[in-house]
Amino acid sequence: MSKEIADKICLVILAAGQGTRMKVSTPKPLIPIMNRPMLDYVLDTCLDFRRHKVKNALISLVVGHQSEVMKAYVDQHYHSENLHITMQQKQLGTADAVKSFLAQCPDVMSYKYIFILSGDVPMVSLEHLEKIYSEISSRHLKAVVATVITENPTGYGRIQLHSTGLSIVEEKDADAEVKKITSINTGLYVFETKYLKDCIEKISNNNKSHEFYLTDTFQSGREVGAVHFDHGEDLLGINTLEQLEQTSKRINRRNLLKLSAQGVRFWDFASTFIEPSVAIASGSVIYPNVIIEGQTKIAAGCSVGPFCHLKNVELAEDVQVKSHSMLEGCKIASRAEVGPFARLRPGADIGSKAKVGNFVEIKKSTIGPGAKVSHLSYVGDAIVGDNTNIGCGFITCNYDGVEKHVTKIGKNCFIGSDTQTIAPVEIGDNCFVASGSTINTPMPDGSFGISRGRQTTHLNMAKRFLKVKDKDKHKDA
Ligand code: UD1
Ligand code: CA
């Protein structure tokens, strides 16, 4: 990364608009991409810029539409970041939004440059900001706009080149010739503060939309320039939910490329969704159709099978999560195996080399190292000791309709299939519970427990109970 910038700088994020084209009631900047509002991605870049490039850069967010919701969000999530808020009373256009900022920013003339970003361009990066800054400062321009070429420029302002500079023409005001231009305005700019202030005063709303256009600051004959960026889609503003889906995929892919460069092996980028907040160590492999969210940490050598969904999970080294498993808020120690079709709920803590098999649900329970719950069981509010084997169809009856109670099972036990424990209850170490038992009293260490009706067999009596359908009666008689 290039060196720090000495100039005083403001970063202004325009986010007051209504976002009508999204057709949802949430303010557009707060609509999530994966689980984070798109505004967060823009703020990440601004905060990085302040951290690495311009110490004390002012970051201002222009709010207007649903401003109370926007302010509450920023207050809750960015309280310690000291963000400046600009209030735009009426959404009269992008120039009016900037005008509001200039009026409300204390000591605004002391800043040399003002960057303008949009709350709906989440893939804006530090490199984009650096490149437009280096253009304005090295060529001593008054304003620089970031441009891209797109196959479908509909809806965007077009960059019209003149013998003396350039101007930006909005879609609504463009004639057929201008509409053919594929070089478009991304809405990312840097201005010299004095130039911006002088221009803004003079901008009128004499156009088809009757809005005050910030783009009117770019006129032929002025000392303004453009920086063209490849990979244009990164800088296209999101106006519709379809564009949101496309950007979401691009952000995901950017993240998967980063992880794969660090040694994480993916079968299929296209069907794998991993939030940027997730950490995966090298040597792990992720199968197709996997979603991994939140503060998940996956250590080296793990595999996550097809159709798994992980959220806020910690996997230690060499854990295998087999297909169709849903894991949330849980911890799995090294070399344990989970799934296929396992459901681990918050508070599940699985010991090393333990095994949780198919159709097993575990909630708020510790499964000791080497223990096994292999088939069709529910374990809730329980502590299961090391190397205990739980058979098929085991249930902790942990809920009495009002409260949850704890089941404790010691080390090296054998719990037969189709057993229920009625909590609160405690089974000691080295115990044996016979199949089909309902355990509701404590079992001391080394004890054998059985609770089921004794079997009686009556010869030739079955026919009294076997019901035969009418139409079949004569056939077998
Ligand atoms: C704007 C540009 C267009 C460019 C496009 C890129 C203008 C006049 N046009 O068009 O040239 O190609 O962005 O995405 O600037 N906003 C406010 N207050 C307002 C109006 C808008 O804060 O009164 C904010 C919006 O919340 C949004 C940003 O400014 O974050 C851009 O506004 P939007 O209405 O999306 O502009 P576009 O029509 O996309
Ligand atoms: Ca837009």
Coordinates of C-alpha atoms and ligand atoms in Angstrom, one line a residue:
M1 CA 0.0 0.0 0.0
S2 CA 1.3 3.5 -0.8
K3 CA 2.2 5.9 1.9
E4 CA -0.1 8.1 4.1
I5 CA -1.7 11.2 2.7
A6 CA -0.8 14.5 4.4
D7 CA -3.8 16.5 3.1
K8 CA -6.9 17.1 5.3
I9 CA -9.7 15.1 3.8
C10 CA -13.5 14.4 4.3
L11 CA -15.3 11.3 3.1
V12 CA -19.0 12.0 2.5
I13 CA -21.4 9.0 2.0
L14 CA -24.6 10.0 0.3
A15 CA -27.4 7.8 1.9
A16 CA -30.4 10.1 2.2
G17 CA -32.3 8.8 -0.9
Q18 CA -35.5 6.7 -0.7
G19 CA -34.3 3.8 -2.8
T20 CA -37.7 3.5 -4.4
R21 CA -36.5 1.0 -7.0
M22 CA -35.7 -1.6 -4.3
K23 CA -39.5 -1.9 -3.5
V24 CA -38.8 -2.7 0.1
S25 CA -39.5 -0.5 3.2
T26 CA -36.0 -0.9 4.8
P27 CA -33.8 2.2 4.0
K28 CA -31.7 1.1 1.0
P29 CA -28.3 1.4 2.8
L30 CA -29.5 -0.9 5.5
I31 CA -30.6 -3.7 3.2
P32 CA -28.2 -6.6 3.8
I33 CA -25.8 -8.2 1.5
M34 CA -25.5 -11.7 3.1
N35 CA -26.1 -10.6 6.7
R36 CA -24.5 -7.1 6.7
P37 CA -26.2 -3.9 5.6
M38 CA -24.7 -2.6 2.4
L39 CA -23.7 0.5 4.2
D40 CA -21.3 -1.5 6.4
Y41 CA -19.2 -2.4 3.4
V42 CA -18.9 1.2 2.4
L43 CA -18.1 2.2 6.0
D44 CA -15.4 -0.6 6.2
T45 CA -13.6 1.0 3.3
C46 CA -13.9 4.6 4.8
L47 CA -12.7 3.4 8.2
D48 CA -9.8 1.5 6.5
F49 CA -8.9 4.7 4.7
R50 CA -8.9 6.6 7.9
R51 CA -6.8 3.9 9.6
H52 CA -4.2 3.6 6.8
K53 CA -4.2 6.7 4.6
V54 CA -5.4 9.9 6.3
K55 CA -5.4 9.9 10.1
N56 CA -8.4 12.0 11.4
A57 CA -10.2 12.0 8.1
L58 CA -13.8 13.2 8.7
I59 CA -16.4 10.6 7.7
S60 CA -19.9 12.0 7.2
L61 CA -23.0 10.1 6.5
V62 CA -25.8 12.1 4.8
V63 CA -29.2 10.9 6.0
G64 CA -32.7 12.0 5.2
H65 CA -35.3 9.3 4.2
Q66 CA -36.0 7.3 7.4
S67 CA -33.2 9.3 9.1
E68 CA -34.2 8.1 12.6
V69 CA -33.7 4.5 11.6
M70 CA -30.4 5.3 9.9
K71 CA -29.1 7.3 12.9
A72 CA -30.1 4.6 15.4
Y73 CA -28.3 2.0 13.3
V74 CA -25.1 4.1 13.2
D75 CA -25.3 4.9 16.9
Q76 CA -25.7 1.2 17.8
H77 CA -23.0 -0.2 15.5
Y78 CA -20.5 2.6 15.0
H79 CA -20.7 4.4 18.3
S80 CA -17.0 4.4 18.9
E81 CA -16.0 5.5 15.4
N82 CA -17.0 9.1 15.8
L83 CA -18.9 9.4 12.5
H84 CA -20.3 12.8 11.5
I85 CA -24.0 12.8 10.5
T86 CA -25.4 15.3 8.0
M87 CA -29.1 15.8 7.9
Q88 CA -30.7 16.5 4.4
Q89 CA -34.2 17.8 5.1
K90 CA -35.7 17.1 1.7
Q91 CA -34.3 14.8 -0.9
L92 CA -33.9 17.3 -3.7
G93 CA -31.0 15.6 -5.4
T94 CA -27.3 14.7 -5.0
A95 CA -26.1 18.3 -5.2
D96 CA -28.5 19.3 -2.5
A97 CA -27.2 16.4 -0.3
V98 CA -23.7 17.7 -0.7
K99 CA -24.9 21.3 0.0
S100 CA -26.4 20.1 3.3
F101 CA -23.0 18.5 4.2
L102 CA -21.1 21.7 3.4
A103 CA -23.5 23.7 5.5
Q104 CA -23.4 21.3 8.5
C105 CA -19.7 20.4 8.6
P106 CA -17.8 22.5 11.1
D107 CA -14.8 24.2 9.6
V108 CA -15.4 22.6 6.2
M109 CA -13.0 25.0 4.3
S110 CA -10.1 23.6 6.3
Y111 CA -10.3 20.3 4.4
K112 CA -8.4 20.3 1.1
Y113 CA -10.4 17.6 -0.6
I114 CA -13.8 16.0 -0.3
F115 CA -14.5 12.5 -1.5
I116 CA -18.1 11.7 -2.3
L117 CA -19.3 8.1 -2.1
S118 CA -22.7 6.5 -2.3
G119 CA -24.3 4.3 0.3
D120 CA -25.4 2.0 -2.6
V121 CA -21.9 1.1 -4.0
P122 CA -20.7 -1.4 -1.4
M123 CA -17.7 -2.8 -3.4
V124 CA -15.9 0.6 -3.3
S125 CA -12.3 -0.2 -2.1
L126 CA -9.2 1.6 -0.7
E127 CA -7.6 1.2 -4.2
H128 CA -10.5 3.1 -5.8
L129 CA -10.1 6.0 -3.3
E130 CA -6.3 6.0 -3.7
K131 CA -6.4 6.1 -7.5
I132 CA -8.8 9.1 -7.8
Y133 CA -6.9 10.9 -5.1
S134 CA -3.6 10.4 -6.9
E135 CA -5.3 11.8 -10.1
I136 CA -6.6 15.0 -8.6
S137 CA -3.5 15.7 -6.6
S138 CA -0.9 14.9 -9.3
R139 CA -2.7 16.7 -12.1
H140 CA -3.9 19.6 -9.9
L141 CA -7.5 19.2 -11.0
K142 CA -10.7 20.6 -9.3
A143 CA -12.7 17.3 -9.5
V144 CA -12.2 13.7 -10.6
V145 CA -15.0 11.2 -11.2
A146 CA -14.5 7.4 -11.2
T147 CA -15.9 5.9 -14.4
V148 CA -16.5 2.4 -15.8
I149 CA -17.6 0.9 -19.0
T150 CA -20.7 -1.2 -18.9
E151 CA -22.7 -3.1 -21.6
N152 CA -25.9 -1.9 -20.2
P153 CA -25.6 1.8 -19.2
T154 CA -29.3 2.4 -18.8
G155 CA -30.0 4.4 -15.7
Y156 CA -26.5 5.8 -15.2
G157 CA -25.1 9.2 -16.0
R158 CA -23.0 9.1 -19.2
I159 CA -19.5 10.5 -19.5
Q160 CA -19.5 12.8 -22.5
L161 CA -16.0 13.8 -23.7
H162 CA -15.4 17.2 -25.2
S163 CA -12.3 18.8 -26.8
T164 CA -12.0 20.6 -23.5
G165 CA -12.7 18.1 -20.8
L166 CA -15.8 16.2 -20.0
S167 CA -19.4 16.5 -18.8
I168 CA -21.9 14.1 -17.2
V169 CA -25.3 13.8 -18.7
E170 CA -28.1 12.1 -16.7
E171 CA -30.1 9.3 -18.4
K172 CA -33.3 11.4 -18.3
D173 CA -31.7 14.3 -20.0
A174 CA -29.7 12.4 -22.6
D175 CA -30.6 12.3 -26.3
A176 CA -30.3 9.2 -28.4
E177 CA -26.7 9.7 -29.2
V178 CA -25.6 10.3 -25.6
K179 CA -27.6 7.3 -24.5
K180 CA -25.3 5.1 -26.6
I181 CA -22.3 6.1 -24.5
T182 CA -21.2 3.1 -22.4
S183 CA -18.8 5.0 -20.2
I184 CA -20.7 5.9 -17.0
N185 CA -20.5 7.8 -13.8
T186 CA -20.1 5.5 -10.8
G187 CA -21.1 8.3 -8.3
L188 CA -17.6 8.1 -6.7
Y189 CA -15.8 11.5 -6.9
V190 CA -13.1 13.6 -5.3
F191 CA -13.4 17.4 -5.3
E192 CA -11.3 20.3 -4.2
T193 CA -13.4 21.8 -1.4
K194 CA -13.3 25.3 -2.7
Y195 CA -14.4 24.3 -6.2
L196 CA -17.2 22.1 -4.8
K197 CA -18.5 24.9 -2.7
D198 CA -18.4 27.5 -5.5
C199 CA -20.2 25.2 -8.0
I200 CA -22.8 23.9 -5.6
E201 CA -24.2 27.4 -5.0
K202 CA -24.8 27.8 -8.7
I203 CA -26.4 24.4 -9.6
S204 CA -30.1 24.7 -10.7
N205 CA -32.8 22.0 -10.9
N206 CA -33.6 23.0 -14.4
N207 CA -33.7 19.4 -15.8
K208 CA -36.2 16.7 -16.5
S209 CA -36.2 15.4 -12.9
H210 CA -36.3 18.8 -11.3
E211 CA -33.4 17.6 -9.0
F212 CA -30.2 19.3 -8.1
Y213 CA -27.6 17.1 -9.8
L214 CA -24.1 16.9 -8.3
T215 CA -23.0 15.8 -11.8
D216 CA -23.5 19.4 -13.0
T217 CA -20.2 20.1 -11.4
F218 CA -18.6 18.4 -14.4
Q219 CA -18.8 20.7 -17.5
S220 CA -16.6 21.1 -20.5
G221 CA -14.0 23.7 -20.1
R222 CA -13.5 23.1 -16.5
E223 CA -10.4 21.5 -14.9
V224 CA -12.1 18.2 -14.2
G225 CA -11.0 14.7 -15.0
A226 CA -12.0 11.0 -14.9
V227 CA -10.3 7.8 -13.8
H228 CA -11.4 4.7 -15.6
F229 CA -11.6 1.4 -13.7
D230 CA -11.6 -2.1 -15.2
H231 CA -13.9 -4.7 -13.5
G232 CA -16.6 -2.1 -13.7
E233 CA -19.3 -4.1 -12.1
D234 CA -17.6 -3.6 -8.7
L235 CA -18.5 0.1 -8.9
L236 CA -22.0 -0.1 -10.2
G237 CA -24.6 1.3 -7.8
I238 CA -27.3 -1.0 -6.5
N239 CA -30.8 0.3 -7.4
T240 CA -32.8 -3.0 -7.6
L241 CA -32.9 -6.3 -5.7
E242 CA -31.6 -8.0 -8.9
Q243 CA -28.5 -5.8 -8.8
L244 CA -28.2 -6.6 -5.1
E245 CA -28.1 -10.3 -5.8
Q246 CA -25.4 -9.8 -8.5
T247 CA -23.3 -7.7 -6.1
S248 CA -23.8 -10.2 -3.3
K249 CA -22.4 -12.9 -5.6
R250 CA -19.4 -10.7 -6.5
I251 CA -18.6 -10.0 -2.9
N252 CA -18.9 -13.7 -2.1
R253 CA -16.6 -14.6 -5.0
R254 CA -14.1 -12.0 -4.0
N255 CA -14.0 -13.5 -0.5
L256 CA -13.8 -17.1 -1.8
L257 CA -10.8 -16.1 -4.0
K258 CA -9.1 -14.7 -1.0
L259 CA -9.7 -17.9 1.0
S260 CA -8.6 -20.1 -1.8
A261 CA -5.4 -18.1 -2.2
Q262 CA -4.7 -18.9 1.4
G263 CA -5.1 -22.6 0.9
V264 CA -8.8 -23.4 1.4
R265 CA -10.0 -25.8 -1.2
F266 CA -13.5 -25.4 -2.7
W267 CA -15.3 -27.8 -5.0
D268 CA -17.5 -25.1 -6.4
F269 CA -17.4 -21.3 -5.9
A270 CA -20.8 -20.8 -7.5
S271 CA -22.8 -22.7 -4.9
T272 CA -20.7 -21.8 -1.8
F273 CA -21.6 -18.8 0.3
I274 CA -19.2 -17.6 3.0
E275 CA -19.5 -14.4 4.8
P276 CA -16.3 -12.2 4.9
S277 CA -16.4 -12.5 8.7
V278 CA -15.6 -16.3 8.6
A279 CA -12.0 -17.5 9.1
I280 CA -10.9 -20.8 7.5
A281 CA -7.4 -22.2 7.9
S282 CA -5.5 -23.6 5.0
G283 CA -5.9 -27.3 4.2
S284 CA -9.6 -27.4 4.9
V285 CA -12.0 -28.4 2.1
I286 CA -15.5 -27.1 1.5
Y287 CA -17.9 -29.1 -0.7
P288 CA -20.7 -27.6 -2.9
N289 CA -23.9 -26.0 -1.6
V290 CA -22.5 -24.9 1.7
I291 CA -23.4 -21.7 3.6
I292 CA -21.1 -20.5 6.4
E293 CA -22.0 -17.4 8.4
G294 CA -21.1 -15.1 11.3
Q295 CA -18.1 -15.5 13.5
T296 CA -17.3 -19.0 12.4
K297 CA -13.7 -20.2 12.8
I298 CA -12.6 -23.4 11.0
A299 CA -9.1 -24.7 11.8
A300 CA -6.8 -26.6 9.4
G301 CA -7.7 -30.0 7.9
C302 CA -11.4 -29.8 8.4
S303 CA -14.0 -30.8 5.8
V304 CA -17.5 -29.4 5.5
G305 CA -19.7 -31.7 3.3
P306 CA -22.3 -30.8 0.8
F307 CA -25.5 -29.0 1.8
C308 CA -24.2 -27.9 5.3
H309 CA -25.1 -24.7 7.0
L310 CA -22.8 -23.3 9.7
K311 CA -23.3 -20.2 11.8
N312 CA -21.1 -18.9 14.6
V313 CA -19.3 -22.3 14.9
E314 CA -15.8 -23.2 16.0
L315 CA -14.2 -26.3 14.4
A316 CA -10.8 -27.4 15.7
E317 CA -8.3 -29.3 13.5
D318 CA -9.4 -32.2 11.4
V319 CA -13.1 -32.1 12.2
Q320 CA -15.4 -33.7 9.6
V321 CA -18.9 -32.3 9.1
K322 CA -20.8 -34.6 6.8
S323 CA -23.5 -33.6 4.4
H324 CA -26.8 -31.9 5.3
S325 CA -25.8 -30.8 8.8
M326 CA -27.0 -27.5 10.4
L327 CA -24.6 -26.2 13.1
E328 CA -25.2 -23.0 15.1
G329 CA -23.4 -21.5 18.1
C330 CA -21.4 -24.6 18.9
K331 CA -17.9 -25.9 19.3
I332 CA -16.4 -29.1 18.0
A333 CA -13.0 -30.3 19.2
S334 CA -10.3 -31.9 17.0
R335 CA -11.0 -35.0 14.9
A336 CA -14.7 -35.2 15.9
E337 CA -17.2 -36.3 13.3
V338 CA -20.6 -34.8 12.8
G339 CA -23.4 -35.8 10.5
P340 CA -24.7 -36.6 8.0
F341 CA -28.0 -34.8 8.9
A342 CA -26.9 -33.6 12.3
R343 CA -28.4 -30.6 14.0
L344 CA -26.2 -28.9 16.6
R345 CA -27.9 -26.0 18.3
P346 CA -26.4 -23.2 20.5
G347 CA -24.3 -24.5 23.4
A348 CA -23.4 -27.9 21.9
D349 CA -19.8 -28.6 22.8
I350 CA -18.5 -31.8 21.1
G351 CA -15.3 -33.3 22.5
S352 CA -12.3 -34.5 20.4
K353 CA -12.8 -37.7 18.4
A354 CA -16.5 -37.8 19.5
K355 CA -19.1 -38.8 17.0
V356 CA -22.5 -37.3 16.4
G357 CA -24.3 -39.2 13.7
N358 CA -27.4 -38.9 11.5
F359 CA -30.7 -37.4 12.7
V360 CA -29.2 -36.3 16.1
E361 CA -30.1 -33.0 17.7
I362 CA -27.9 -31.6 20.4
K363 CA -28.6 -28.5 22.4
K364 CA -26.7 -26.8 25.2
S365 CA -24.9 -30.1 26.0
T366 CA -21.3 -31.3 26.4
I367 CA -20.4 -34.5 24.7
G368 CA -17.1 -35.8 26.1
P369 CA -14.1 -36.8 24.1
G370 CA -14.6 -40.1 22.3
A371 CA -18.3 -40.3 23.2
K372 CA -20.8 -41.4 20.5
V373 CA -24.4 -40.4 19.8
S374 CA -24.7 -42.1 16.5
H375 CA -28.4 -42.3 15.5
L376 CA -31.8 -40.6 15.9
S377 CA -31.4 -38.9 19.3
Y378 CA -32.2 -35.7 21.1
V379 CA -29.7 -34.6 23.7
G380 CA -30.5 -31.3 25.5
D381 CA -29.1 -29.7 28.7
A382 CA -26.9 -32.7 29.2
I383 CA -23.4 -33.6 30.1
V384 CA -22.1 -36.8 28.6
G385 CA -18.8 -38.2 29.9
D386 CA -15.8 -39.4 27.9
N387 CA -16.1 -42.6 25.7
T388 CA -19.8 -43.1 26.6
N389 CA -21.8 -44.8 23.9
I390 CA -25.4 -43.7 23.4
G391 CA -27.5 -46.1 21.3
C392 CA -30.1 -45.3 18.7
G393 CA -33.2 -43.4 19.6
F394 CA -32.1 -41.9 22.9
I395 CA -34.0 -38.9 24.4
T396 CA -33.2 -36.6 27.2
C397 CA -36.7 -35.5 28.5
N398 CA -35.4 -32.2 29.7
Y399 CA -38.5 -30.0 29.7
D400 CA -41.4 -30.4 32.2
G401 CA -43.6 -27.8 30.4
V402 CA -42.2 -24.9 32.5
E403 CA -38.5 -25.4 33.1
K404 CA -35.5 -27.2 31.5
H405 CA -33.5 -29.7 33.7
V406 CA -30.1 -31.2 33.4
T407 CA -29.2 -34.9 32.6
K408 CA -25.7 -36.1 33.6
I409 CA -24.2 -39.3 32.2
G410 CA -20.7 -40.3 33.4
K411 CA -17.7 -41.8 31.6
N412 CA -17.5 -45.1 29.8
C413 CA -21.3 -45.8 30.0
F414 CA -23.4 -47.9 27.6
I415 CA -26.8 -46.5 27.1
G416 CA -29.0 -49.0 25.3
S417 CA -31.2 -47.9 22.3
D418 CA -34.6 -46.4 22.9
T419 CA -33.8 -45.1 26.3
Q420 CA -35.2 -41.9 27.9
T421 CA -33.7 -40.0 30.8
I422 CA -36.2 -37.9 32.7
A423 CA -34.3 -34.9 33.9
P424 CA -33.1 -33.9 36.4
V425 CA -31.3 -37.2 36.7
E426 CA -27.7 -38.5 37.0
I427 CA -26.1 -41.6 35.8
G428 CA -22.6 -42.3 37.2
D429 CA -19.4 -43.6 35.5
N430 CA -19.2 -47.1 34.0
C431 CA -23.0 -47.7 34.0
F432 CA -25.1 -49.9 31.7
V433 CA -28.6 -49.0 30.8
A434 CA -30.7 -51.7 29.1
S435 CA -32.5 -50.9 25.9
G436 CA -36.0 -49.4 26.2
S437 CA -35.5 -48.1 29.7
T438 CA -36.9 -44.9 31.1
I439 CA -34.4 -43.6 33.7
N440 CA -35.8 -41.2 36.3
T441 CA -33.8 -42.1 39.4
P442 CA -30.0 -41.7 39.9
M443 CA -27.7 -44.6 39.0
P444 CA -24.5 -44.8 41.0
D445 CA -21.1 -45.6 39.4
G446 CA -20.9 -49.1 37.9
S447 CA -24.6 -49.8 38.2
F448 CA -27.0 -51.6 35.7
G449 CA -30.4 -50.0 35.1
I450 CA -33.4 -51.5 33.4
S451 CA -37.0 -50.3 33.5
R452 CA -39.5 -51.9 31.1
G453 CA -42.4 -54.4 31.2
R454 CA -41.3 -58.0 31.3
Q455 CA -42.1 -59.8 28.0
T456 CA -44.8 -62.5 28.0
T457 CA -45.5 -64.6 24.9
H458 CA -48.9 -66.4 24.3
L459 CA -48.9 -69.1 21.6
N460 CA -51.6 -68.8 18.8
M461 CA -53.1 -65.7 20.3
A462 CA -52.1 -63.2 17.5
K463 CA -55.2 -63.9 15.4
R464 CA -57.3 -62.2 18.1
F465 CA -55.6 -59.0 17.5
L466 CA -54.7 -59.1 13.8
K467 CA -57.3 -57.2 11.9
V468 CA -58.2 -58.4 8.4
K469 CA -59.7 -56.1 5.7
D470 CA -63.2 -57.1 4.5
K471 CA -62.2 -57.6 0.9
D472 CA -59.4 -60.0 1.9
K473 CA -61.5 -62.1 4.4
H474 CA -62.6 -64.9 2.1
K475 CA -59.2 -65.1 0.3
D476 CA -57.4 -66.3 3.4
A477 CA -60.2 -68.1 5.1
Ligands
UD1_1 C1 -26.4 8.9 -9.5 C2 -25.8 9.9 -10.5 C3 -25.5 9.2 -11.8 C4 -24.7 7.9 -11.6 C5 -25.3 7.1 -10.5 C6 -24.3 6.0 -10.1 C7 -26.7 12.1 -10.0 C8 -27.6 13.2 -10.4 N1 -26.6 11.0 -10.8 O1 -27.7 8.6 -10.1 O2 -24.9 10.0 -12.8 O3 -24.5 7.2 -12.8 O4 -25.6 7.8 -9.3 O5 -24.9 5.1 -9.2 O6 -26.0 12.3 -9.0 N2 -29.0 10.8 -2.4 C9 -29.1 11.6 -1.3 N3 -30.0 12.7 -1.4 C10 -30.7 13.0 -2.5 C11 -30.6 12.1 -3.6 C12 -29.8 11.0 -3.5 O7 -28.4 11.4 -0.3 O8 -31.5 13.9 -2.4 C13 -28.1 9.6 -2.3 C14 -28.8 8.3 -2.5 O9 -29.2 7.8 -1.2 C15 -27.7 7.4 -3.1 C16 -26.9 8.4 -3.9 O10 -27.2 9.7 -3.4 O11 -26.9 6.8 -2.2 C17 -27.2 8.4 -5.4 O12 -28.6 8.7 -5.6 P1 -29.5 7.9 -6.6 O13 -30.8 8.5 -6.5 O14 -29.3 6.5 -6.4 O15 -28.8 8.4 -7.9 P2 -28.9 7.7 -9.3 O16 -30.1 8.0 -10.0 O17 -28.5 6.3 -9.2
CA2 CA -28.0 4.9 -7.4

